[in-house]
Short mmCIF file of C-alpha atoms in Angstrom, two decimals:
data_model
loop_
_atom_site.label_atom_id
_atom_site.label_comp_id
_atom_site.label_asym_id
_atom_site.label_seq_id
_atom_site.Cartn_x
_atom_site.Cartn_y
_atom_site.Cartn_z
CA MET I 6 0.02 0.23 0.20
CA HIS I 7 1.15 3.28 -0.71
CA ARG I 8 1.63 6.09 2.10
CA PHE I 9 0.80 9.43 0.74
CA ARG I 10 3.20 11.96 1.80
CA PRO I 11 1.72 15.64 2.20
CA ASN I 12 4.89 17.76 2.52
CA ILE I 13 6.04 18.13 -0.46
CA ARG I 14 8.35 21.02 -1.55
CA ILE I 15 6.28 22.71 -4.39
CA ASP I 16 8.00 25.19 -6.98
CA ARG I 17 6.48 28.28 -8.40
CA ARG I 18 4.37 26.52 -10.83
CA GLY I 19 2.96 23.98 -8.58
CA GLU I 20 5.09 21.04 -9.55
CA ALA I 21 7.08 18.77 -7.09
CA ASP I 22 10.61 19.00 -6.56
CA THR I 23 11.34 15.60 -7.70
CA GLU I 24 13.54 16.20 -11.17
CA ASN I 25 15.95 13.38 -11.59
CA ILE I 26 18.96 12.23 -13.88
CA ARG I 27 21.34 9.24 -13.81
CA GLY I 28 24.71 9.49 -14.86
CA SER I 29 28.19 8.38 -13.82
CA ALA I 30 29.45 11.92 -13.84
CA LEU I 31 27.68 15.30 -14.49
CA LEU I 32 23.77 16.27 -13.81
CA SER I 33 21.03 17.88 -16.30
CA TYR I 34 17.52 18.47 -15.75
CA PRO I 35 14.73 16.46 -17.44
CA GLU I 36 12.40 17.99 -19.91
CA ILE I 37 8.82 17.54 -19.29
CA SER I 38 6.61 17.47 -22.43
CA THR I 39 3.20 16.94 -22.97
CA PRO I 40 1.91 14.29 -24.92
CA SER I 41 -0.35 14.85 -28.33
CA SER I 42 -3.97 14.39 -27.53
CA GLU I 43 -4.68 12.42 -30.52
CA GLN I 44 -2.84 9.39 -28.98
CA THR I 45 -4.46 6.86 -26.95
CA PRO I 46 -2.77 5.83 -23.69
CA GLY I 47 -1.28 2.54 -25.00
CA ASP I 48 -0.18 4.48 -28.14
CA GLU I 49 1.54 6.71 -25.75
CA GLU I 50 2.98 4.33 -23.69
CA GLU I 51 4.77 2.82 -26.66
CA ALA I 52 5.99 5.76 -28.16
CA LYS I 53 7.11 8.05 -25.55
CA ASN I 54 10.39 5.95 -25.04
CA ARG I 55 11.05 5.09 -28.82
CA PRO I 56 13.80 7.10 -29.89
CA GLY I 57 13.47 8.50 -33.69
CA ALA I 58 16.93 8.11 -36.05
CA VAL I 59 17.83 11.50 -35.74
CA THR I 60 18.05 11.30 -32.10
CA ILE I 61 19.89 7.78 -32.08
CA LEU I 62 22.30 9.11 -34.68
CA LYS I 63 23.08 12.12 -32.41
CA HIS I 64 23.80 9.73 -29.25
CA LEU I 65 25.98 7.54 -31.51
CA ALA I 66 27.83 10.50 -32.45
CA LEU I 67 28.73 11.59 -29.04
CA PHE I 68 29.71 7.90 -28.31
CA LEU I 69 32.09 7.93 -31.13
CA VAL I 70 33.83 11.35 -30.10
CA THR I 71 34.11 10.22 -26.58
CA PHE I 72 35.42 6.79 -27.80
CA ALA I 73 38.30 9.01 -30.01
CA THR I 74 39.01 11.10 -27.15
CA VAL I 75 39.44 8.37 -24.67
CA THR I 76 41.75 6.13 -27.15
CA PHE I 77 44.02 9.46 -27.52
CA THR I 78 44.20 10.59 -24.07
CA SER I 79 44.82 7.25 -22.94
CA ILE I 80 47.87 6.54 -24.99
CA LEU I 81 49.51 8.83 -22.06
CA TYR I 82 49.21 6.26 -19.78
CA VAL I 83 48.84 2.38 -21.42
CA GLY I 84 50.87 3.18 -24.39
CA GLN I 85 53.45 1.18 -24.80
CA SER I 86 56.68 2.63 -26.70
CA ALA I 87 60.30 3.20 -25.83
CA ASN I 88 60.01 6.54 -27.89
CA ALA I 89 56.80 8.66 -27.01
CA ASP I 90 56.69 10.18 -30.34
CA GLN I 91 55.68 6.89 -31.99
CA PHE I 92 52.08 7.03 -31.75
CA THR I 93 51.21 4.39 -33.89
CA ASP I 94 52.91 1.91 -31.94
CA MET I 95 50.79 3.03 -28.64
CA LEU I 96 47.66 3.20 -30.46
CA PRO I 97 46.13 -0.45 -30.13
CA GLU I 98 46.53 -0.08 -26.35
CA GLY I 99 44.70 3.29 -26.13
CA LEU I 100 41.82 1.50 -28.13
CA LEU I 101 41.90 -1.52 -26.05
CA PHE I 102 41.39 0.97 -22.98
CA ALA I 103 38.88 2.93 -24.75
CA VAL I 104 36.96 -0.48 -25.26
CA ILE I 105 37.08 -1.86 -21.94
CA PHE I 106 36.27 1.54 -19.79
CA LEU I 107 33.42 2.62 -22.33
CA LEU I 108 31.82 -1.04 -21.81
CA PHE I 109 31.75 0.03 -18.46
CA LEU I 110 30.28 3.56 -18.70
CA ALA I 111 27.59 1.88 -21.28
CA THR I 112 26.81 -0.83 -18.84
CA HIS I 113 26.30 1.43 -16.18
CA GLU I 114 24.23 3.90 -18.03
CA PHE I 115 21.67 1.23 -19.71
CA GLY I 116 21.24 -0.35 -16.14
CA HIS I 117 19.54 3.07 -15.55
CA TYR I 118 17.85 3.25 -19.24
CA PHE I 119 16.36 -0.20 -18.99
CA THR I 120 15.34 -0.25 -15.79
CA ALA I 121 13.71 3.28 -16.39
CA LEU I 122 11.60 1.49 -19.48
CA TRP I 123 10.37 -1.57 -17.31
CA HIS I 124 9.06 1.16 -14.92
CA ASN I 125 7.29 3.27 -17.92
CA VAL I 126 9.40 5.94 -17.16
CA ARG I 127 10.22 8.65 -20.09
CA VAL I 128 13.90 8.62 -20.13
CA SER I 129 16.54 9.16 -22.79
CA LEU I 130 19.36 7.18 -24.32
CA PRO I 131 22.79 7.78 -22.62
CA TYR I 132 24.49 11.12 -23.48
CA PHE I 133 28.60 10.47 -23.63
CA ILE I 134 30.36 13.62 -22.70
CA PRO I 135 34.14 13.86 -24.46
CA ILE I 136 36.56 15.75 -23.41
CA PRO I 137 40.29 15.89 -24.75
CA ALA I 138 41.83 15.98 -21.53
CA GLY I 139 42.28 13.49 -18.19
CA ILE I 140 41.09 10.12 -19.21
CA GLY I 141 38.91 11.68 -22.48
CA THR I 142 35.43 11.67 -20.89
CA LEU I 143 33.51 13.36 -18.07
CA GLY I 144 31.39 10.36 -18.06
CA ALA I 145 27.70 9.74 -19.43
CA VAL I 146 24.23 10.42 -18.43
CA ILE I 147 20.86 9.67 -19.36
CA ARG I 148 17.75 12.16 -18.77
CA ILE I 149 14.66 11.24 -16.82
CA ARG I 150 11.90 13.35 -18.83
CA GLU I 151 9.18 13.12 -16.12
CA LYS I 152 8.70 13.34 -12.53
CA ILE I 153 9.14 9.71 -10.51
CA ASP I 154 6.74 10.12 -7.32
CA GLU I 155 7.23 6.45 -6.30
CA SER I 156 10.23 6.07 -3.73
CA ARG I 157 10.32 2.32 -5.19
CA LYS I 158 10.90 3.63 -8.80
CA LEU I 159 13.42 5.77 -7.99
CA PHE I 160 15.59 3.06 -5.77
CA ASP I 161 15.22 0.54 -8.64
CA ILE I 162 16.24 2.84 -11.58
CA GLY I 163 18.98 4.10 -8.92
CA ILE I 164 20.29 1.08 -8.13
CA ALA I 165 20.53 -0.50 -11.59
CA GLY I 166 23.57 1.51 -13.24
CA PRO I 167 25.84 0.93 -9.96
CA ILE I 168 25.50 -2.75 -9.92
CA ALA I 169 25.55 -3.21 -13.35
CA GLY I 170 28.80 -1.57 -13.66
CA PHE I 171 30.16 -2.86 -10.64
CA ALA I 172 29.86 -6.40 -12.23
CA VAL I 173 31.57 -5.18 -15.27
CA SER I 174 34.70 -3.53 -13.41
CA THR I 175 34.87 -6.59 -10.92
CA ALA I 176 35.25 -8.89 -14.02
CA THR I 177 37.60 -6.52 -15.83
CA LEU I 178 40.14 -6.54 -12.73
CA LEU I 179 39.78 -10.10 -12.27
CA TYR I 180 40.90 -10.77 -15.72
CA GLY I 181 43.29 -7.95 -15.70
CA PHE I 182 44.90 -9.94 -12.70
CA ALA I 183 44.69 -13.00 -13.75
CA THR I 184 46.56 -12.53 -17.07
CA LEU I 185 49.43 -10.26 -15.37
CA PRO I 186 52.65 -10.41 -17.44
CA GLY I 187 55.94 -10.41 -15.59
CA PRO I 188 57.66 -7.37 -13.69
CA GLU I 189 59.78 -7.02 -17.24
CA PHE I 190 56.40 -5.60 -18.58
CA ILE I 191 57.26 -2.16 -17.14
CA PHE I 192 60.12 -2.27 -20.05
CA ASN I 193 58.02 -1.56 -22.64
CA PHE I 194 57.25 2.00 -21.73
CA GLU I 195 59.42 5.32 -21.88
CA GLY I 196 61.60 6.02 -18.67
CA HIS I 197 61.66 4.11 -15.61
CA SER I 198 65.24 3.65 -15.75
CA GLU I 199 65.68 3.21 -11.66
CA MET I 200 62.69 1.16 -12.01
CA ILE I 201 64.04 -0.92 -14.76
CA GLN I 202 67.15 -1.42 -13.12
CA TYR I 203 65.53 -2.31 -9.62
CA ILE I 204 63.68 -5.22 -11.71
CA ARG I 205 66.51 -6.57 -13.44
CA ASP I 206 68.67 -6.90 -10.20
CA HIS I 207 65.83 -8.44 -8.29
CA GLY I 208 63.03 -9.78 -10.62
CA ALA I 209 60.25 -7.87 -8.82
CA PHE I 210 59.10 -4.38 -8.27
CA PRO I 211 60.37 -2.33 -5.37
CA ALA I 212 58.29 -1.75 -2.25
CA ASN I 213 58.74 1.95 -2.89
CA PRO I 214 58.67 4.36 -5.47
CA PRO I 215 61.61 5.47 -7.15
CA SER I 216 63.76 8.27 -5.65
CA GLU I 217 64.73 9.80 -8.86
CA SER I 218 62.19 9.47 -11.73
CA GLU I 219 61.84 11.21 -15.08
CA GLY I 220 59.11 13.77 -14.70
CA MET I 221 56.18 13.61 -12.57
CA GLN I 222 55.00 10.13 -11.02
CA ILE I 223 51.24 9.22 -11.05
CA ILE I 224 50.05 7.40 -7.55
CA ILE I 225 46.54 5.47 -8.03
CA GLY I 226 45.09 5.67 -4.32
CA ASN I 227 44.34 2.00 -3.37
CA THR I 228 40.94 0.62 -2.23
CA LEU I 229 39.70 -2.11 0.01
CA LEU I 230 38.54 -4.48 -2.64
CA TYR I 231 41.00 -3.48 -5.02
CA ASP I 232 43.73 -4.42 -2.02
CA PHE I 233 41.83 -7.64 -1.59
CA MET I 234 41.68 -9.11 -4.84
CA ALA I 235 45.10 -8.39 -5.68
CA SER I 236 46.51 -10.07 -2.99
CA PHE I 237 45.58 -13.68 -4.31
CA PHE I 238 47.67 -12.59 -7.78
CA ASP I 239 51.63 -12.51 -8.21
CA ASN I 240 53.21 -9.88 -10.42
CA VAL I 241 50.77 -7.13 -9.20
CA PRO I 242 52.32 -3.68 -10.34
CA PRO I 243 52.33 -1.00 -7.40
CA MET I 244 49.96 1.87 -7.32
CA TRP I 245 52.63 4.24 -9.11
CA GLU I 246 52.98 1.73 -12.11
CA MET I 247 49.26 0.45 -12.25
CA TYR I 248 47.96 2.87 -14.43
CA HIS I 249 50.31 0.91 -17.64
CA TYR I 250 47.93 -1.90 -17.46
CA PRO I 251 44.76 -1.39 -19.64
CA PHE I 252 42.60 -4.20 -17.42
CA LEU I 253 43.86 -2.63 -13.98
CA PHE I 254 43.62 0.67 -14.77
CA ALA I 255 40.09 0.48 -16.35
CA GLY I 256 38.77 -1.83 -13.64
CA TRP I 257 40.14 0.42 -11.02
CA LEU I 258 38.11 3.46 -12.67
CA GLY I 259 34.77 1.73 -12.88
CA LEU I 260 35.21 0.79 -9.55
CA PHE I 261 35.60 4.51 -8.56
CA PHE I 262 33.66 6.03 -10.44
CA THR I 263 30.83 3.55 -9.27
CA ALA I 264 31.36 4.41 -5.67
CA LEU I 265 31.34 8.31 -6.57
CA ASN I 266 27.59 7.50 -8.07
CA LEU I 267 26.91 5.38 -4.79
CA MET I 268 27.46 8.12 -2.11
CA PRO I 269 24.18 8.90 -0.34
CA VAL I 270 23.90 12.51 -1.00
CA GLY I 271 20.74 14.08 -2.98
CA GLN I 272 19.95 12.51 -6.03
CA LEU I 273 22.90 10.68 -6.79
CA ASP I 274 22.55 6.84 -7.27
CA GLY I 275 23.16 6.34 -3.92
CA GLY I 276 21.29 9.13 -2.77
CA HIS I 277 17.81 7.46 -4.20
CA ILE I 278 19.02 4.29 -2.72
CA VAL I 279 19.67 5.14 1.03
CA TYR I 280 16.27 7.50 0.40
CA GLY I 281 14.48 3.92 -0.14
CA LEU I 282 15.81 2.45 2.93
CA LEU I 283 15.47 5.11 5.48
CA GLY I 284 12.97 7.77 4.43
CA PHE I 285 13.62 11.26 4.04
CA ARG I 286 14.55 12.47 7.39
CA LYS I 287 17.25 9.92 8.08
CA HIS I 288 18.50 10.43 4.44
CA ARG I 289 19.11 14.13 5.43
CA ILE I 290 21.30 12.98 8.29
CA VAL I 291 23.36 10.32 6.02
CA ALA I 292 24.03 12.67 3.67
CA ARG I 293 25.20 15.64 5.34
CA VAL I 294 27.37 13.38 7.43
CA CYS I 295 28.85 11.47 4.18
CA PHE I 296 29.49 15.30 2.85
CA GLY I 297 31.57 15.90 5.76
CA PHE I 298 33.84 12.74 4.60
CA ILE I 299 33.99 13.96 1.14
CA THR I 300 34.98 17.37 1.86
CA THR I 301 37.86 16.05 4.38
CA PHE I 302 39.12 13.86 1.48
CA ALA I 303 38.73 17.49 -0.76
CA GLY I 304 40.83 19.16 2.13
CA ILE I 305 43.45 16.05 1.81
CA GLU I 306 43.88 17.16 -2.02
CA MET I 307 43.45 21.08 -1.88
CA ILE I 308 45.79 21.53 1.24
CA PRO I 309 48.79 20.22 -0.68
CA PHE I 310 47.93 22.02 -4.24
CA LEU I 311 47.73 25.36 -2.28
CA HIS I 312 50.81 24.59 -0.77
CA LEU I 313 52.94 24.08 -3.54
CA SER I 314 51.08 26.79 -5.68
CA LEU I 315 52.21 29.53 -2.89
CA SER I 316 55.69 27.87 -2.95
CA ASP I 317 56.26 28.66 -6.55
CA TRP I 318 55.37 32.43 -5.42
CA GLY I 319 57.86 31.72 -2.74
CA ILE I 320 55.86 31.75 0.23
CA GLU I 321 56.46 28.66 2.15
CA GLN I 322 53.58 28.69 4.56
CA PRO I 323 51.57 25.51 5.16
CA LEU I 324 49.35 27.61 7.43
CA LEU I 325 48.24 29.84 4.85
CA ALA I 326 47.14 27.21 2.54
CA THR I 327 45.07 25.61 5.49
CA VAL I 328 43.17 29.06 6.56
CA LEU I 329 42.26 29.42 2.58
CA TRP I 330 40.81 25.87 2.59
CA ALA I 331 39.15 26.57 6.01
CA LEU I 332 37.27 29.88 4.00
CA VAL I 333 36.41 27.65 1.12
CA LEU I 334 35.40 24.98 3.74
CA LEU I 335 32.92 27.13 5.46
CA MET I 336 31.23 28.43 2.16
CA LEU I 337 30.55 24.82 0.84
CA TYR I 338 29.08 24.21 4.14
CA ARG I 339 26.82 27.16 4.42
CA LYS I 340 25.55 26.66 1.24
CA GLY I 341 25.15 22.75 1.61
CA PHE I 342 23.62 22.90 5.04
CA HIS I 343 21.63 26.05 4.44
CA GLY I 344 23.02 28.09 6.64
CA ASP I 345 22.12 25.80 9.70
CA GLY I 346 24.89 26.33 12.40
CA GLU I 347 24.20 23.21 14.11
CA TRP I 348 25.45 21.18 11.33
CA ILE I 349 28.15 23.52 9.73
CA TRP I 350 30.33 24.19 13.05
CA PRO I 351 30.51 20.85 14.34
CA VAL I 352 31.25 19.38 10.47
CA PHE I 353 33.79 21.71 9.82
CA GLY I 354 35.69 21.34 13.14
CA LEU I 355 35.64 17.32 12.81
CA SER I 356 36.54 17.78 8.86
CA MET I 357 39.66 20.01 9.23
CA ALA I 358 40.86 18.42 12.35
CA ALA I 359 40.29 15.23 10.32
CA THR I 360 42.26 16.62 7.24
CA LEU I 361 45.41 17.74 9.35
CA LEU I 362 45.84 14.74 11.38
CA TRP I 363 45.88 12.65 7.98
CA LEU I 364 48.49 15.22 6.25
CA SER I 365 50.48 15.34 9.45
CA THR I 366 50.69 11.31 9.71
CA GLY I 367 50.69 10.34 6.37
CA GLY I 368 50.23 12.21 3.14
CA GLY I 369 52.27 15.28 3.82
CA PHE I 370 52.05 18.93 2.23
CA GLU I 371 54.43 17.72 -0.70
CA GLN I 372 51.87 15.43 -2.77
CA SER I 373 49.47 17.28 -5.01
CA GLY I 374 46.00 15.49 -5.76
CA SER I 375 44.11 15.26 -8.57
CA MET I 376 41.03 17.72 -7.12
CA ILE I 377 38.46 14.95 -7.72
CA MET I 378 36.97 15.40 -4.36
CA VAL I 379 37.03 18.97 -4.60
CA PHE I 380 35.36 19.09 -7.84
CA TRP I 381 32.88 16.63 -6.56
CA SER I 382 32.36 18.90 -3.36
CA PHE I 383 31.39 21.84 -5.71
CA ILE I 384 29.12 19.64 -7.86
CA LEU I 385 27.39 17.99 -4.91
CA VAL I 386 26.48 21.47 -3.25
CA TRP I 387 25.80 23.72 -6.58
CA LEU I 388 24.19 20.94 -8.79
CA VAL I 389 23.18 17.76 -6.74
CA GLY I 390 22.18 19.71 -3.58
CA LEU I 391 22.72 17.24 -0.30
CA ASP I 392 19.06 16.71 0.60
CA HIS I 393 16.81 14.17 -1.47
CA PRO I 394 13.53 15.94 -2.32
CA PRO I 395 10.62 13.78 -0.86
CA ALA I 396 8.53 11.47 -3.02
CA HIS I 397 4.95 11.62 -3.31
CA TYR I 398 4.57 8.14 -2.30
CA GLU I 399 6.85 6.17 0.31
CA GLU I 400 6.77 2.64 0.03
CA PRO I 401 8.30 -0.07 2.29
CA LEU I 402 10.95 -1.98 -0.10
CA SER I 403 10.94 -5.74 -0.26
CA PRO I 404 13.64 -7.83 1.54
CA GLY I 405 15.36 -8.39 -1.34
CA ARG I 406 15.48 -4.77 -2.59
CA ARG I 407 16.85 -3.84 1.14
CA LEU I 408 19.68 -6.53 0.96
CA LEU I 409 20.35 -5.15 -2.36
CA GLY I 410 20.46 -1.62 -1.11
CA TRP I 411 22.80 -1.96 1.92
CA SER I 412 25.04 -4.62 -0.27
CA SER I 413 25.58 -1.35 -2.60
CA MET I 414 26.38 0.90 0.42
CA ALA I 415 29.12 -1.98 1.01
CA ILE I 416 30.15 -1.44 -2.30
CA PHE I 417 30.72 2.48 -1.79
CA VAL I 418 33.23 2.05 1.41
CA LEU I 419 34.79 -1.06 -0.77
CA CYS I 420 35.60 0.94 -3.76
CA ILE I 421 36.56 4.56 -2.45
CA SER I 422 39.73 6.33 -2.07
CA PRO I 423 40.17 8.93 0.22
CA ASN I 424 43.19 10.66 -2.40
CA PRO I 425 42.17 8.95 -5.58
CA ILE I 426 45.16 10.07 -7.74
CA ARG I 427 48.03 11.83 -6.48
CA PHE I 428 51.46 13.39 -7.96
CA LEU I 429 55.03 13.39 -6.72
CA ASN I 430 57.77 15.45 -8.84
#
């Protein structure tokens, strides 16, 4: 039986604020269209999710451009060549990585898409988002083109993408670990002279990054699940060389993007899941606590970045970098918590204390991060919002759905990294 919730937030047009979008990275807003009066109800249900030829070509074009950008940018990581100018020699590895990673993105998005179709929800095909930098894409999204008023539908559509993507990423990693070459594989890449000499002397990877390296070192953040899976295999590369292995890097990225979307905040996939599990009020508490953790991870990235940037200007003051981040953090909390001081000050104090403890005892102020968590913090506050809009009808979930929902939160914990990518000069 449905339970009607009368306390729905109403916008100026008198419509409940329940707009949604499912995606792997970015947000958009649904477009609600009015069906033609000439259609019968049966015709409307059949036609509303049937994309036309022009629409299919548009989405296909975005996918092909994204495939090209992922291929070309990934060559910087997985391209095998002793000479970085030999583009054609490195192209096969770039193509392989693009196939693996875009398989994950497509599986994630079509998990949302087909579940929306199953619930007769009007939805777009996935939009792939190319960018000629980083890993070549900002992810992909689908657009929900109508309000979803039932919490069970929100739960089903929200959880389908992460579960599908998690399955593909886990299988990718298992295949990558099972087919690992020996440590001498690293000889195929430019530079790495100290690493190559160590492998020749000892037949294995060193326990720590080389003290001297050609250019900047990229260190991928370990996660509980990746570390557990790696423990069963030999010849596993260290995290500062892992990105040279297409299956390992694509699998790790898939799990990390899955974790980002499983954050129990706002209308992210995890937000829909926890809203279905706990309801509006308890979700609000979980979302704000989770945002405190996210901004703590952001501080671990941002304070070293500010410190190194100020050092380039001759200002060697970690305290100044800390103060600057504290001001940014207060701004984020004031916006995200809607000026509620009972939340702002306790979370602010705990977040700053945890960030400084981490930097003082482990990471240090000299390791610049990728800024992923900083970027994500701003996205959550300004585009997603921390609180989940209440649905018209909240329905208790079946035992199977509840088990799947709590399992997805375990996946979030196992796949998240506090400092996903950092750089050493």
